[in-house]
Amino acid sequence: MPDNGNFLSRLLHGRGPESVEELEGVIDDARRREIISRNTEDMIKGVFDVGRQRVSEVMIPRSEMITMQPEATVQQAAAIVAETGHSRYPVLSGVKDHIDGILLAKDLLPPLAGLSKEQGISGLLRRPVIVPESKRVSAMLREFQNERFHMAIAVDEFGTVSGLITIEDILELIVGDIEDEYDEAEESPLIARSREKNTWIVSGLTPVEDFENYFKVTLPKADVDTVAGVVLHVLGCFPKEGQKLALGQLKVEVLQAGERRVRLLKVIVPQKADRP
């Protein structure tokens, strides 16, 4: 711990802190003396984190990204938007991992309203912003501000998509979690309530125990850790998008799946069943 008394003495003689660690120690002391609040201390230290961390430490990993295929129709894309509620979606070309662009949910409105003749989403895509996952978060924030975009796709040293980062992800380092009107405070971040009645959207990465506790069910026994593993165990194969199955009283539909991973599921709870 830095000697804050010596620092304050230097400050009185016109000399500032000599390291970030020393400055953090003074901030700690200011909070203990109630000169600043805990929230203020957390935000100041969040700014330090922005300067220290890299995109790879903040990004949403590839396994948790909700993406679309370039051949998707406007109606198919609208259905995904309705289920997940995001404003921007990366559009990737399957196994080639080619980044076709970014789809903005609002760009679906003209064709859906009959104001344009677009049938597929390929003509609606915006230019993707691609950054190395090693990029400093502080530099990423400046780029977001200067170029006025909100999402970037992160790639590794081989050019493979490794995740995505948004300006909100960076701001949350400073101010904490940012929730919108559709967020459910009491729910697991891997389980989100759909706008459809008695329906939830579940990440394939949801641990089996969390899934069972949340929905108050017992899943088929399998030597797996996630609900995606249970789905693969029950089906005995890698499912296609749209494939349906039952997990006890729950009706499950595969919303998003790749060649080696089940990413997103729709779970429908019968009305007569109890929901936590």
Short mmCIF file of C-alpha atoms in Angstrom, two decimals:
data_model
loop_
_atom_site.label_atom_id
_atom_site.label_comp_id
_atom_site.label_asym_id
_atom_site.label_seq_id
_atom_site.Cartn_x
_atom_site.Cartn_y
_atom_site.Cartn_z
CA MET A 1 0.00 0.00 0.00
CA PRO A 2 1.50 3.43 -0.96
CA ASP A 3 2.28 5.92 1.79
CA ASN A 4 -0.61 8.35 1.30
CA GLY A 5 0.80 10.73 3.87
CA ASN A 6 4.00 11.11 1.86
CA PHE A 7 1.94 11.55 -1.30
CA LEU A 8 -0.17 14.30 0.27
CA SER A 9 3.00 15.98 1.43
CA ARG A 10 4.38 15.93 -2.12
CA LEU A 11 1.04 17.17 -3.43
CA LEU A 12 1.25 20.19 -1.12
CA HIS A 13 4.66 20.93 -2.62
CA GLY A 14 3.32 20.75 -6.16
CA ARG A 15 4.31 17.15 -6.96
CA GLY A 16 1.67 14.66 -8.17
CA PRO A 17 1.36 10.86 -7.93
CA GLU A 18 4.23 8.82 -9.29
CA SER A 19 2.24 5.72 -10.32
CA VAL A 20 -1.27 4.48 -10.96
CA GLU A 21 -0.97 2.24 -7.91
CA GLU A 22 -0.17 5.26 -5.74
CA LEU A 23 -3.12 7.17 -7.14
CA GLU A 24 -5.42 4.19 -6.49
CA GLY A 25 -4.21 4.13 -2.89
CA VAL A 26 -5.10 7.79 -2.46
CA ILE A 27 -8.57 7.14 -3.96
CA ASP A 28 -9.05 4.29 -1.46
CA ASP A 29 -8.12 6.64 1.34
CA ALA A 30 -10.48 9.34 0.05
CA ARG A 31 -13.34 6.85 0.07
CA ARG A 32 -12.52 5.68 3.60
CA ARG A 33 -12.52 9.31 4.74
CA GLU A 34 -15.91 9.71 2.95
CA ILE A 35 -14.49 12.44 0.71
CA ILE A 36 -15.85 10.47 -2.24
CA SER A 37 -18.59 7.81 -2.35
CA ARG A 38 -18.10 4.10 -3.09
CA ASN A 39 -19.78 4.60 -6.49
CA THR A 40 -17.36 7.40 -7.36
CA GLU A 41 -14.41 5.24 -6.32
CA ASP A 42 -15.68 2.35 -8.48
CA MET A 43 -16.11 4.61 -11.52
CA ILE A 44 -12.62 6.09 -11.17
CA LYS A 45 -11.11 2.63 -10.90
CA GLY A 46 -13.24 1.57 -13.87
CA VAL A 47 -11.45 4.23 -15.91
CA PHE A 48 -8.15 2.63 -14.88
CA ASP A 49 -9.48 -0.74 -16.09
CA VAL A 50 -10.32 0.78 -19.48
CA GLY A 51 -6.70 1.85 -19.77
CA ARG A 52 -5.29 -1.53 -18.73
CA GLN A 53 -7.50 -4.12 -20.40
CA ARG A 54 -7.65 -5.47 -23.93
CA VAL A 55 -10.67 -6.24 -26.09
CA SER A 56 -10.24 -9.99 -25.45
CA GLU A 57 -10.90 -9.42 -21.74
CA VAL A 58 -14.16 -7.50 -22.29
CA MET A 59 -15.70 -8.91 -25.47
CA ILE A 60 -18.63 -11.28 -25.79
CA PRO A 61 -16.97 -14.56 -26.88
CA ARG A 62 -17.85 -16.19 -30.18
CA SER A 63 -19.68 -19.03 -28.42
CA GLU A 64 -22.17 -16.54 -26.94
CA MET A 65 -22.68 -14.35 -30.00
CA ILE A 66 -26.12 -14.27 -31.60
CA THR A 67 -25.45 -14.18 -35.33
CA MET A 68 -27.40 -14.43 -38.57
CA GLN A 69 -26.71 -16.10 -41.90
CA PRO A 70 -26.48 -13.89 -45.02
CA GLU A 71 -29.13 -15.98 -46.80
CA ALA A 72 -31.72 -15.32 -44.07
CA THR A 73 -34.98 -13.74 -45.17
CA VAL A 74 -36.31 -10.53 -43.69
CA GLN A 75 -39.00 -12.53 -41.88
CA GLN A 76 -36.47 -14.99 -40.43
CA ALA A 77 -34.29 -12.12 -39.22
CA ALA A 78 -37.29 -10.35 -37.70
CA ALA A 79 -38.16 -13.52 -35.78
CA ILE A 80 -34.65 -13.63 -34.26
CA VAL A 81 -34.89 -9.94 -33.35
CA ALA A 82 -38.26 -10.55 -31.70
CA GLU A 83 -36.80 -13.43 -29.69
CA THR A 84 -33.55 -11.82 -28.56
CA GLY A 85 -34.28 -8.08 -28.52
CA HIS A 86 -30.87 -6.82 -29.68
CA SER A 87 -30.39 -3.83 -31.97
CA ARG A 88 -27.39 -5.15 -33.97
CA TYR A 89 -26.45 -8.60 -35.25
CA PRO A 90 -23.23 -9.86 -36.87
CA VAL A 91 -23.88 -11.71 -40.13
CA LEU A 92 -21.39 -14.52 -40.74
CA SER A 93 -21.05 -17.02 -43.58
CA GLY A 94 -21.02 -20.38 -41.82
CA VAL A 95 -17.90 -22.50 -41.73
CA LYS A 96 -15.85 -19.96 -43.67
CA ASP A 97 -16.24 -17.56 -40.76
CA HIS A 98 -16.54 -14.74 -43.28
CA ILE A 99 -17.92 -11.52 -41.83
CA ASP A 100 -20.54 -10.29 -44.29
CA GLY A 101 -21.71 -7.29 -42.29
CA ILE A 102 -23.82 -6.01 -39.42
CA LEU A 103 -27.60 -6.03 -39.51
CA LEU A 104 -29.39 -3.24 -37.66
CA ALA A 105 -32.80 -4.28 -36.41
CA LYS A 106 -34.28 -0.95 -37.50
CA ASP A 107 -33.26 -1.65 -41.12
CA LEU A 108 -35.82 -4.48 -41.19
CA LEU A 109 -38.70 -2.05 -40.74
CA PRO A 110 -39.01 -0.73 -44.36
CA PRO A 111 -39.27 -4.21 -45.99
CA LEU A 112 -41.55 -5.48 -43.22
CA ALA A 113 -43.80 -2.48 -43.74
CA GLY A 114 -43.83 -2.98 -47.53
CA LEU A 115 -41.83 0.21 -48.13
CA SER A 116 -39.02 -1.63 -49.91
CA LYS A 117 -38.77 -4.81 -51.97
CA GLU A 118 -35.96 -6.48 -50.04
CA GLN A 119 -36.73 -10.15 -49.43
CA GLY A 120 -33.41 -11.12 -47.83
CA ILE A 121 -31.10 -9.34 -45.42
CA SER A 122 -28.02 -9.32 -47.67
CA GLY A 123 -28.98 -5.95 -49.14
CA LEU A 124 -29.53 -4.42 -45.70
CA LEU A 125 -26.10 -5.06 -44.18
CA ARG A 126 -23.84 -2.33 -42.85
CA ARG A 127 -20.06 -2.39 -43.15
CA PRO A 128 -18.52 -4.45 -40.34
CA VAL A 129 -15.80 -2.98 -38.15
CA ILE A 130 -13.10 -5.56 -37.49
CA VAL A 131 -10.49 -5.15 -34.74
CA PRO A 132 -7.77 -7.38 -33.28
CA GLU A 133 -8.70 -8.93 -29.95
CA SER A 134 -5.40 -7.58 -28.59
CA LYS A 135 -6.51 -3.96 -29.09
CA ARG A 136 -6.50 -1.80 -25.96
CA VAL A 137 -9.98 -1.07 -24.63
CA SER A 138 -9.11 2.63 -24.27
CA ALA A 139 -8.19 2.80 -27.96
CA MET A 140 -11.40 0.92 -28.83
CA LEU A 141 -13.47 3.47 -26.90
CA ARG A 142 -11.81 6.37 -28.75
CA GLU A 143 -12.53 4.64 -32.06
CA PHE A 144 -16.17 4.13 -31.09
CA GLN A 145 -16.42 7.85 -30.28
CA ASN A 146 -14.52 9.17 -33.29
CA GLU A 147 -16.06 6.89 -35.93
CA ARG A 148 -19.57 6.90 -34.38
CA PHE A 149 -20.26 3.17 -34.49
CA HIS A 150 -21.38 0.92 -31.64
CA MET A 151 -20.19 -2.63 -32.38
CA ALA A 152 -16.95 -4.20 -33.57
CA ILE A 153 -16.05 -7.81 -34.42
CA ALA A 154 -12.88 -9.05 -32.73
CA VAL A 155 -10.56 -11.49 -34.52
CA ASP A 156 -7.52 -13.42 -33.34
CA GLU A 157 -4.06 -13.44 -34.89
CA PHE A 158 -5.26 -15.89 -37.57
CA GLY A 159 -8.23 -13.74 -38.59
CA THR A 160 -10.78 -16.05 -36.97
CA VAL A 161 -13.75 -14.40 -35.29
CA SER A 162 -13.24 -14.61 -31.52
CA GLY A 163 -16.01 -12.32 -30.26
CA LEU A 164 -17.66 -8.95 -30.44
CA ILE A 165 -17.46 -5.79 -28.38
CA THR A 166 -19.90 -2.92 -28.06
CA ILE A 167 -19.55 0.54 -26.62
CA GLU A 168 -21.92 -0.57 -23.86
CA ASP A 169 -19.47 -3.31 -22.82
CA ILE A 170 -16.80 -0.65 -22.27
CA LEU A 171 -19.08 1.79 -20.46
CA GLU A 172 -20.09 -1.00 -18.09
CA LEU A 173 -16.46 -1.22 -16.97
CA ILE A 174 -16.88 2.29 -15.62
CA VAL A 175 -20.48 2.57 -14.45
CA GLY A 176 -21.37 -1.09 -13.84
CA ASP A 177 -24.08 -3.16 -15.52
CA ILE A 178 -26.42 -1.20 -17.80
CA GLU A 179 -29.90 -2.69 -18.00
CA ASP A 180 -32.64 -1.68 -20.39
CA GLU A 181 -36.40 -1.97 -20.03
CA TYR A 182 -36.36 -5.53 -21.37
CA ASP A 183 -33.84 -6.88 -18.87
CA GLU A 184 -35.13 -9.13 -16.11
CA ALA A 185 -33.12 -8.35 -12.98
CA GLU A 186 -33.96 -11.60 -11.26
CA GLU A 187 -33.05 -13.91 -14.15
CA SER A 188 -29.82 -15.66 -15.04
CA PRO A 189 -27.81 -13.83 -17.75
CA LEU A 190 -27.99 -17.09 -19.74
CA ILE A 191 -31.79 -17.28 -19.51
CA ALA A 192 -33.93 -14.43 -20.87
CA ARG A 193 -37.70 -14.06 -20.95
CA SER A 194 -39.14 -13.89 -24.46
CA ARG A 195 -41.95 -11.57 -25.43
CA GLU A 196 -43.98 -14.67 -26.28
CA LYS A 197 -46.13 -15.98 -23.45
CA ASN A 198 -44.57 -18.73 -21.29
CA THR A 199 -41.44 -18.67 -23.43
CA TRP A 200 -37.76 -18.21 -22.57
CA ILE A 201 -34.57 -17.93 -24.62
CA VAL A 202 -31.77 -20.05 -23.17
CA SER A 203 -28.09 -20.11 -24.02
CA GLY A 204 -26.74 -23.56 -24.77
CA LEU A 205 -23.95 -22.77 -22.29
CA THR A 206 -26.39 -22.70 -19.36
CA PRO A 207 -25.16 -25.16 -16.70
CA VAL A 208 -27.49 -28.13 -16.19
CA GLU A 209 -27.91 -27.32 -12.49
CA ASP A 210 -28.86 -23.70 -13.22
CA PHE A 211 -31.38 -24.81 -15.84
CA GLU A 212 -32.96 -27.37 -13.52
CA ASN A 213 -33.17 -24.91 -10.62
CA TYR A 214 -34.63 -22.16 -12.76
CA PHE A 215 -37.32 -24.23 -14.47
CA LYS A 216 -37.82 -26.64 -11.54
CA VAL A 217 -37.29 -29.71 -13.70
CA THR A 218 -35.01 -32.74 -13.73
CA LEU A 219 -33.17 -33.22 -17.01
CA PRO A 220 -32.24 -36.65 -18.42
CA LYS A 221 -29.07 -37.95 -16.82
CA ALA A 222 -26.00 -37.48 -19.01
CA ASP A 223 -22.31 -36.97 -18.41
CA VAL A 224 -22.45 -33.33 -19.56
CA ASP A 225 -22.22 -29.90 -17.95
CA THR A 226 -24.52 -27.74 -20.08
CA VAL A 227 -28.08 -27.84 -21.40
CA ALA A 228 -26.64 -28.00 -24.94
CA GLY A 229 -24.95 -31.24 -23.92
CA VAL A 230 -28.28 -32.62 -22.70
CA VAL A 231 -29.91 -31.72 -26.04
CA LEU A 232 -27.15 -33.55 -27.94
CA HIS A 233 -27.51 -36.54 -25.60
CA VAL A 234 -31.29 -36.74 -26.09
CA LEU A 235 -31.19 -36.32 -29.88
CA GLY A 236 -28.07 -38.40 -30.43
CA CYS A 237 -26.84 -36.03 -33.12
CA PHE A 238 -26.08 -32.39 -33.84
CA PRO A 239 -29.46 -30.74 -34.41
CA LYS A 240 -30.49 -28.38 -37.15
CA GLU A 241 -32.00 -25.00 -36.43
CA GLY A 242 -35.74 -25.38 -35.91
CA GLN A 243 -35.49 -28.94 -34.62
CA LYS A 244 -37.76 -29.61 -31.64
CA LEU A 245 -37.66 -31.95 -28.66
CA ALA A 246 -39.13 -32.36 -25.19
CA LEU A 247 -37.20 -32.14 -21.94
CA GLY A 248 -39.71 -33.44 -19.44
CA GLN A 249 -42.67 -31.06 -19.47
CA LEU A 250 -40.72 -28.43 -21.39
CA LYS A 251 -40.99 -27.95 -25.15
CA VAL A 252 -37.62 -27.02 -26.64
CA GLU A 253 -36.71 -25.67 -30.08
CA VAL A 254 -33.18 -25.17 -31.39
CA LEU A 255 -32.95 -21.53 -32.45
CA GLN A 256 -29.30 -21.34 -33.34
CA ALA A 257 -26.77 -24.11 -33.90
CA GLY A 258 -23.49 -24.56 -35.71
CA GLU A 259 -21.79 -27.71 -36.92
CA ARG A 260 -20.29 -28.38 -33.48
CA ARG A 261 -22.34 -26.37 -30.99
CA VAL A 262 -25.93 -25.70 -29.91
CA ARG A 263 -25.92 -21.98 -29.18
CA LEU A 264 -29.48 -20.87 -28.51
CA LEU A 265 -32.70 -22.61 -27.47
CA LYS A 266 -36.33 -21.60 -27.14
CA VAL A 267 -38.00 -23.13 -24.08
CA ILE A 268 -41.80 -23.17 -23.75
CA VAL A 269 -43.31 -23.95 -20.36
CA PRO A 270 -46.86 -25.39 -20.45
CA GLN A 271 -49.38 -23.00 -18.92
CA LYS A 272 -50.43 -25.52 -16.29
CA ALA A 273 -46.85 -25.98 -15.12
CA ASP A 274 -45.43 -23.95 -12.26
CA ARG A 275 -42.74 -21.47 -13.17
CA PRO A 276 -40.36 -20.02 -10.53
#
